[in-house]
PDB file of C-alpha atoms in Angstrom:
ATOM      1  CA  MET A   1       1.633   4.069 -12.475  1.00 53.00           C
ATOM      2  CA  LEU A   2       3.382   0.690 -11.998  1.00 67.00           C
ATOM      3  CA  LEU A   3       7.066  -0.343 -12.782  1.00 79.00           C
ATOM      4  CA  ASN A   4       8.111  -1.596 -16.577  1.00 83.00           C
ATOM      5  CA  GLU A   5      10.458  -4.263 -16.691  1.00 84.00           C
ATOM      6  CA  GLU A   6      13.762  -2.113 -17.225  1.00 87.00           C
ATOM      7  CA  ASN A   7      12.681   0.155 -13.988  1.00 87.00           C
ATOM      8  CA  GLN A   8      12.050  -3.597 -11.807  1.00 87.00           C
ATOM      9  CA  LYS A   9      15.677  -4.174 -13.461  1.00 88.00           C
ATOM     10  CA  ARG A  10      17.083  -1.086 -11.950  1.00 89.00           C
ATOM     11  CA  VAL A  11      15.307  -2.233  -8.439  1.00 88.00           C
ATOM     12  CA  ALA A  12      16.769  -5.005  -8.484  1.00 90.00           C
ATOM     13  CA  ARG A  13      20.450  -3.876  -8.767  1.00 90.00           C
ATOM     14  CA  ALA A  14      20.340  -1.799  -6.085  1.00 91.00           C
ATOM     15  CA  ILE A  15      19.190  -4.446  -3.755  1.00 91.00           C
ATOM     16  CA  ALA A  16      21.940  -6.442  -4.907  1.00 89.00           C
ATOM     17  CA  ALA A  17      24.121  -3.977  -4.592  1.00 89.00           C
ATOM     18  CA  ILE A  18      23.720  -3.140  -0.830  1.00 91.00           C
ATOM     19  CA  GLU A  19      23.550  -7.117   0.102  1.00 88.00           C
ATOM     20  CA  ARG A  20      26.916  -7.589  -1.190  1.00 89.00           C
ATOM     21  CA  ASP A  21      28.331  -5.510   1.617  1.00 90.00           C
ATOM     22  CA  THR A  22      24.741  -6.408   4.499  1.00 89.00           C
ATOM     23  CA  ASP A  23      24.440  -9.789   6.204  1.00 86.00           C
ATOM     24  CA  ALA A  24      19.846  -8.193   5.298  1.00 87.00           C
ATOM     25  CA  GLU A  25      17.745  -9.584   3.134  1.00 88.00           C
ATOM     26  CA  LEU A  26      15.890  -6.566   1.363  1.00 90.00           C
ATOM     27  CA  VAL A  27      12.342  -7.978  -0.142  1.00 91.00           C
ATOM     28  CA  THR A  28      10.722  -4.687  -2.394  1.00 91.00           C
ATOM     29  CA  VAL A  29       6.761  -4.892  -2.598  1.00 92.00           C
ATOM     30  CA  LEU A  30       4.729  -2.364  -5.524  1.00 92.00           C
ATOM     31  CA  ALA A  31       1.303  -3.670  -4.738  1.00 91.00           C
ATOM     32  CA  ARG A  32      -1.476  -1.443  -7.363  1.00 89.00           C
ATOM     33  CA  GLN A  33      -3.836  -2.077  -4.633  1.00 88.00           C
ATOM     34  CA  ALA A  34      -4.470  -3.037  -1.238  1.00 86.00           C
ATOM     35  CA  ASP A  35      -7.697  -4.172  -1.367  1.00 85.00           C
ATOM     36  CA  ASP A  36     -11.288  -3.792  -4.050  1.00 83.00           C
ATOM     37  CA  TYR A  37     -12.684  -2.157  -0.898  1.00 80.00           C
ATOM     38  CA  ARG A  38     -15.697  -3.015  -2.795  1.00 82.00           C
ATOM     39  CA  TYR A  39     -18.201  -2.271  -0.589  1.00 83.00           C
ATOM     40  CA  ILE A  40     -17.245   1.060   0.140  1.00 82.00           C
ATOM     41  CA  PRO A  41     -19.506   2.311  -2.986  1.00 80.00           C
ATOM     42  CA  MET A  42     -22.713   0.593  -1.640  1.00 84.00           C
ATOM     43  CA  MET A  43     -21.862   1.932   1.753  1.00 83.00           C
ATOM     44  CA  TRP A  44     -22.169   5.854   0.614  1.00 86.00           C
ATOM     45  CA  ALA A  45     -24.719   5.506  -2.268  1.00 82.00           C
ATOM     46  CA  ALA A  46     -26.916   4.064   1.086  1.00 84.00           C
ATOM     47  CA  LEU A  47     -26.893   6.410   3.090  1.00 86.00           C
ATOM     48  CA  LEU A  48     -27.310   9.168   0.418  1.00 84.00           C
ATOM     49  CA  SER A  49     -30.475   7.309  -1.081  1.00 82.00           C
ATOM     50  CA  LEU A  50     -32.034   7.008   2.910  1.00 83.00           C
ATOM     51  CA  LEU A  51     -31.489  10.739   2.020  1.00 82.00           C
ATOM     52  CA  VAL A  52     -34.372  10.629  -1.164  1.00 79.00           C
ATOM     53  CA  PRO A  53     -37.923  10.534   1.070  1.00 77.00           C
ATOM     54  CA  LEU A  54     -36.428  14.084   2.331  1.00 76.00           C
ATOM     55  CA  ALA A  55     -35.247  15.904   0.089  1.00 76.00           C
ATOM     56  CA  LEU A  56     -38.978  14.417  -1.552  1.00 73.00           C
ATOM     57  CA  ALA A  57     -40.561  16.373   1.363  1.00 69.00           C
ATOM     58  CA  PHE A  58     -39.109  19.839   0.348  1.00 75.00           C
ATOM     59  CA  MET A  59     -39.793  19.313  -3.099  1.00 73.00           C
ATOM     60  CA  PRO A  60     -43.379  20.318  -4.682  1.00 71.00           C
ATOM     61  CA  VAL A  61     -43.810  17.157  -5.790  1.00 68.00           C
ATOM     62  CA  GLY A  62     -46.381  14.245  -5.214  1.00 69.00           C
ATOM     63  CA  LEU A  63     -44.820  10.845  -5.216  1.00 70.00           C
ATOM     64  CA  ASP A  64     -46.808   8.147  -3.266  1.00 69.00           C
ATOM     65  CA  ALA A  65     -45.502   5.479  -1.483  1.00 72.00           C
ATOM     66  CA  LEU A  66     -43.361   2.914  -4.366  1.00 80.00           C
ATOM     67  CA  GLU A  67     -43.007   6.614  -6.336  1.00 73.00           C
ATOM     68  CA  THR A  68     -40.875   7.356  -3.786  1.00 72.00           C
ATOM     69  CA  LEU A  69     -39.257   4.084  -2.889  1.00 79.00           C
ATOM     70  CA  LEU A  70     -38.498   3.730  -6.609  1.00 84.00           C
ATOM     71  CA  ALA A  71     -36.424   7.009  -6.585  1.00 77.00           C
ATOM     72  CA  GLN A  72     -34.840   5.590  -3.990  1.00 78.00           C
ATOM     73  CA  TRP A  73     -33.690   2.304  -5.267  1.00 83.00           C
ATOM     74  CA  THR A  74     -32.829   4.812  -8.690  1.00 83.00           C
ATOM     75  CA  VAL A  75     -30.820   7.081  -6.421  1.00 82.00           C
ATOM     76  CA  LEU A  76     -28.724   3.618  -5.237  1.00 84.00           C
ATOM     77  CA  VAL A  77     -28.394   2.189  -8.544  1.00 85.00           C
ATOM     78  CA  VAL A  78     -26.733   5.089  -9.621  1.00 85.00           C
ATOM     79  CA  LEU A  79     -24.951   6.288  -6.898  1.00 85.00           C
ATOM     80  CA  ALA A  80     -22.861   2.827  -7.045  1.00 84.00           C
ATOM     81  CA  VAL A  81     -21.908   2.522 -10.483  1.00 84.00           C
ATOM     82  CA  LEU A  82     -20.939   6.280  -9.687  1.00 85.00           C
ATOM     83  CA  PHE A  83     -18.484   5.707  -7.160  1.00 81.00           C
ATOM     84  CA  ARG A  84     -17.477   2.308  -7.887  1.00 81.00           C
ATOM     85  CA  TRP A  85     -14.596   4.866  -9.957  1.00 86.00           C
ATOM     86  CA  PRO A  86     -11.556   4.410  -8.672  1.00 81.00           C
ATOM     87  CA  PRO A  87     -10.517   7.983  -8.453  1.00 82.00           C
ATOM     88  CA  LEU A  88     -14.061   8.623  -6.819  1.00 83.00           C
ATOM     89  CA  MET A  89     -14.308   5.576  -4.633  1.00 83.00           C
ATOM     90  CA  MET A  90     -10.627   6.112  -3.278  1.00 84.00           C
ATOM     91  CA  LYS A  91     -11.437   9.614  -1.848  1.00 84.00           C
ATOM     92  CA  LEU A  92     -14.707   8.440  -0.323  1.00 84.00           C
ATOM     93  CA  VAL A  93     -12.596   5.452   2.033  1.00 84.00           C
ATOM     94  CA  PRO A  94     -11.111   7.335   4.891  1.00 87.00           C
ATOM     95  CA  LYS A  95      -7.317   6.654   5.100  1.00 88.00           C
ATOM     96  CA  ARG A  96      -7.733   5.044   7.893  1.00 90.00           C
ATOM     97  CA  VAL A  97      -9.165   1.794   6.375  1.00 89.00           C
ATOM     98  CA  LYS A  98      -6.653   2.979   3.495  1.00 89.00           C
ATOM     99  CA  HIS A  99      -3.566   2.606   5.671  1.00 90.00           C
ATOM    100  CA  TRP A 100      -5.371  -0.437   7.390  1.00 93.00           C
ATOM    101  CA  ARG A 101      -5.644  -2.165   4.512  1.00 91.00           C
ATOM    102  CA  ALA A 102      -2.599  -1.487   3.674  1.00 92.00           C
ATOM    103  CA  ALA A 103      -0.875  -1.991   6.822  1.00 93.00           C
ATOM    104  CA  ASN A 104      -2.729  -5.583   6.688  1.00 93.00           C
ATOM    105  CA  LEU A 105      -1.491  -6.607   3.632  1.00 94.00           C
ATOM    106  CA  ALA A 106       2.397  -6.299   4.162  1.00 94.00           C
ATOM    107  CA  ARG A 107       1.846  -8.044   7.295  1.00 93.00           C
ATOM    108  CA  ARG A 108       1.018 -11.113   5.162  1.00 93.00           C
ATOM    109  CA  THR A 109       3.284 -10.562   2.509  1.00 92.00           C
ATOM    110  CA  PHE A 110       6.286 -10.421   5.088  1.00 92.00           C
ATOM    111  CA  LEU A 111       5.292 -14.214   5.764  1.00 90.00           C
ATOM    112  CA  ASP A 112       4.614 -14.862   2.698  1.00 88.00           C
ATOM    113  CA  GLN A 113       8.379 -13.953   1.406  1.00 88.00           C
ATOM    114  CA  GLY A 114       9.845 -15.874   3.705  1.00 84.00           C
ATOM    115  CA  LEU A 115      11.407 -12.599   5.587  1.00 86.00           C
ATOM    116  CA  HIS A 116      10.577 -14.249   9.191  1.00 85.00           C
ATOM    117  CA  HIS A 117      12.581 -17.813   7.587  1.00 84.00           C
ATOM    118  CA  THR A 118      16.168 -15.535   7.059  1.00 84.00           C
ATOM    119  CA  ARG A 119      19.382 -16.727   9.206  1.00 84.00           C
ATOM    120  CA  GLY A 120      19.838 -14.143  12.049  1.00 83.00           C
ATOM    121  CA  ASP A 121      16.538 -13.055  11.445  1.00 87.00           C
ATOM    122  CA  HIS A 122      17.492 -10.099   8.657  1.00 88.00           C
ATOM    123  CA  GLY A 123      15.157  -9.897   6.558  1.00 88.00           C
ATOM    124  CA  VAL A 124      14.071  -6.377   5.708  1.00 91.00           C
ATOM    125  CA  LEU A 125      10.384  -5.668   3.605  1.00 93.00           C
ATOM    126  CA  ILE A 126       9.848  -2.371   1.769  1.00 93.00           C
ATOM    127  CA  PHE A 127       6.777  -2.441   1.122  1.00 95.00           C
ATOM    128  CA  VAL A 128       4.303   0.265  -1.247  1.00 93.00           C
ATOM    129  CA  SER A 129       0.518   0.314  -2.157  1.00 92.00           C
ATOM    130  CA  GLU A 130       0.295   2.995  -5.077  1.00 89.00           C
ATOM    131  CA  ALA A 131      -3.403   3.668  -4.247  1.00 88.00           C
ATOM    132  CA  GLU A 132      -3.586   3.892  -0.679  1.00 89.00           C
ATOM    133  CA  HIS A 133       0.144   6.406  -1.314  1.00 90.00           C
ATOM    134  CA  TYR A 134       1.186   4.111   1.580  1.00 93.00           C
ATOM    135  CA  VAL A 135       4.553   2.705   2.101  1.00 93.00           C
ATOM    136  CA  GLU A 136       5.843   0.787   4.796  1.00 94.00           C
ATOM    137  CA  ILE A 137       9.026  -0.505   6.158  1.00 93.00           C
ATOM    138  CA  LEU A 138       9.057  -4.573   8.035  1.00 93.00           C
ATOM    139  CA  ALA A 139      12.767  -5.311   9.698  1.00 90.00           C
ATOM    140  CA  ASP A 140      12.647  -8.251  11.313  1.00 91.00           C
ATOM    141  CA  ARG A 141      14.411  -8.528  14.857  1.00 89.00           C
ATOM    142  CA  GLY A 142      18.208  -9.609  13.377  1.00 88.00           C
ATOM    143  CA  VAL A 143      17.481  -6.389  11.986  1.00 89.00           C
ATOM    144  CA  ALA A 144      15.247  -4.351  13.759  1.00 88.00           C
ATOM    145  CA  GLN A 145      17.451  -4.165  17.287  1.00 90.00           C
ATOM    146  CA  HIS A 146      20.232  -2.198  15.554  1.00 90.00           C
ATOM    147  CA  VAL A 147      18.313   0.351  13.701  1.00 88.00           C
ATOM    148  CA  PRO A 148      15.412   2.250  15.389  1.00 88.00           C
ATOM    149  CA  ASP A 149      11.943   3.280  14.456  1.00 89.00           C
ATOM    150  CA  GLU A 150      12.803   6.631  13.682  1.00 90.00           C
ATOM    151  CA  THR A 151      15.287   6.067  11.105  1.00 92.00           C
ATOM    152  CA  TRP A 152      12.832   3.871   9.324  1.00 93.00           C
ATOM    153  CA  LYS A 153      10.106   6.958   9.960  1.00 93.00           C
ATOM    154  CA  LYS A 154      12.602   8.909   8.417  1.00 94.00           C
ATOM    155  CA  ILE A 155      12.965   6.974   5.081  1.00 93.00           C
ATOM    156  CA  VAL A 156       9.236   6.047   4.581  1.00 93.00           C
ATOM    157  CA  ASP A 157       8.315   9.942   4.941  1.00 94.00           C
ATOM    158  CA  THR A 158      10.552  10.707   1.611  1.00 92.00           C
ATOM    159  CA  PHE A 159       9.537   7.851   0.198  1.00 93.00           C
ATOM    160  CA  THR A 160       5.897   8.541   0.588  1.00 92.00           C
ATOM    161  CA  ALA A 161       6.603  11.735  -1.026  1.00 92.00           C
ATOM    162  CA  HIS A 162       7.839  10.801  -4.149  1.00 90.00           C
ATOM    163  CA  VAL A 163       4.620   8.360  -4.449  1.00 89.00           C
ATOM    164  CA  GLN A 164       2.651  11.063  -3.819  1.00 87.00           C
ATOM    165  CA  GLN A 165       4.163  12.666  -6.421  1.00 88.00           C
ATOM    166  CA  GLY A 166       3.646   9.539  -9.142  1.00 86.00           C
ATOM    167  CA  GLU A 167       7.693   9.105  -8.227  1.00 87.00           C
ATOM    168  CA  VAL A 168       7.838   5.210  -7.496  1.00 88.00           C
ATOM    169  CA  LEU A 169      10.879   4.077  -9.612  1.00 89.00           C
ATOM    170  CA  ASN A 170      12.929   7.163  -7.509  1.00 90.00           C
ATOM    171  CA  GLY A 171      11.315   6.748  -4.286  1.00 89.00           C
ATOM    172  CA  PHE A 172      12.631   2.879  -4.642  1.00 90.00           C
ATOM    173  CA  LEU A 173      16.263   3.204  -5.612  1.00 92.00           C
ATOM    174  CA  GLU A 174      16.063   6.522  -2.481  1.00 92.00           C
ATOM    175  CA  CYS A 175      14.547   4.201  -0.553  1.00 93.00           C
ATOM    176  CA  ILE A 176      16.961   1.468  -0.476  1.00 92.00           C
ATOM    177  CA  ALA A 177      20.147   3.567  -1.048  1.00 92.00           C
ATOM    178  CA  SER A 178      19.258   5.059   2.052  1.00 93.00           C
ATOM    179  CA  CYS A 179      18.018   1.475   3.898  1.00 92.00           C
ATOM    180  CA  GLY A 180      21.761   0.260   2.734  1.00 90.00           C
ATOM    181  CA  ASP A 181      23.127   3.514   4.488  1.00 91.00           C
ATOM    182  CA  GLN A 182      21.960   2.126   7.896  1.00 91.00           C
ATOM    183  CA  LEU A 183      22.465  -1.500   6.807  1.00 91.00           C
ATOM    184  CA  ILE A 184      25.884  -1.474   6.281  1.00 90.00           C
ATOM    185  CA  ILE A 185      26.548  -0.077   9.181  1.00 90.00           C
ATOM    186  CA  LYS A 186      24.394  -2.083  12.095  1.00 89.00           C
ATOM    187  CA  VAL A 187      24.193  -5.766  10.345  1.00 83.00           C
ATOM    188  CA  PRO A 188      27.374  -5.881   8.025  1.00 89.00           C
ATOM    189  CA  ALA A 189      27.660  -8.393   5.744  1.00 83.00           C
ATOM    190  CA  THR A 190      29.912 -11.183   7.983  1.00 84.00           C
ATOM    191  CA  GLU A 191      29.346 -14.258   4.988  1.00 79.00           C
ATOM    192  CA  LYS A 192      28.424 -14.180   1.210  1.00 79.00           C
ATOM    193  CA  LYS A 193      24.592 -14.851   0.667  1.00 77.00           C
ATOM    194  CA  ASN A 194      21.334 -14.459  -0.415  1.00 73.00           C
ATOM    195  CA  GLU A 195      18.998 -16.725   0.418  1.00 73.00           C
ATOM    196  CA  LEU A 196      15.298 -14.535  -1.231  1.00 78.00           C
ATOM    197  CA  PRO A 197      15.325 -12.795  -4.953  1.00 79.00           C
ATOM    198  CA  ASN A 198      16.105  -9.252  -5.430  1.00 78.00           C
ATOM    199  CA  HIS A 199      13.738  -8.859  -8.309  1.00 84.00           C
ATOM    200  CA  LEU A 200      10.529  -6.256  -7.274  1.00 83.00           C
ATOM    201  CA  VAL A 201       7.716  -8.366  -6.808  1.00 84.00           C
ATOM    202  CA  ILE A 202       4.486  -7.110  -8.403  1.00 83.00           C
ATOM    203  CA  LEU A 203       0.880  -8.097  -6.263  1.00 82.00           C
TER     204      LEU A 203
END
């Protein structure tokens, strides 16, 4: 579930606490879903409707060409509507496609939030797309050169497990704390600043 106002404030306070001791600028983003995937239900419905004539050929019914066509269209419409049910639709979307769309949204968000314009290139994005169970941490050059990808991956894997269990708040708080452990050591504070808002961005 998307976080309520009080939980969003807890995330903001956690970010503020970390940023007091590091030059890094953290931005957290929670998206309900990276894409509407409108084409997925229609694609699956169309593919399955193509099997209708073959199925009818093995059934003891004598339909003419028009009746067969109507049967195909009926199956197409029914399945297209059925497959738009969100829980079922998300199961029909290949994992690779879901992660591709979520990754694209993460990168657009990094730019939209101005994380590539911070002093010292110290922007860090913690991005979650809930429907896809997708988590990614994007760090600008000033941070990436100090923290290896393997470190981010461990933090992301832990957060992803929380998202899969519906524990989005706990995932955010633990992730922010883990990022802070790295940033305070690798990118310690050299000045007092707060270039970007600390609140959780909801997409």
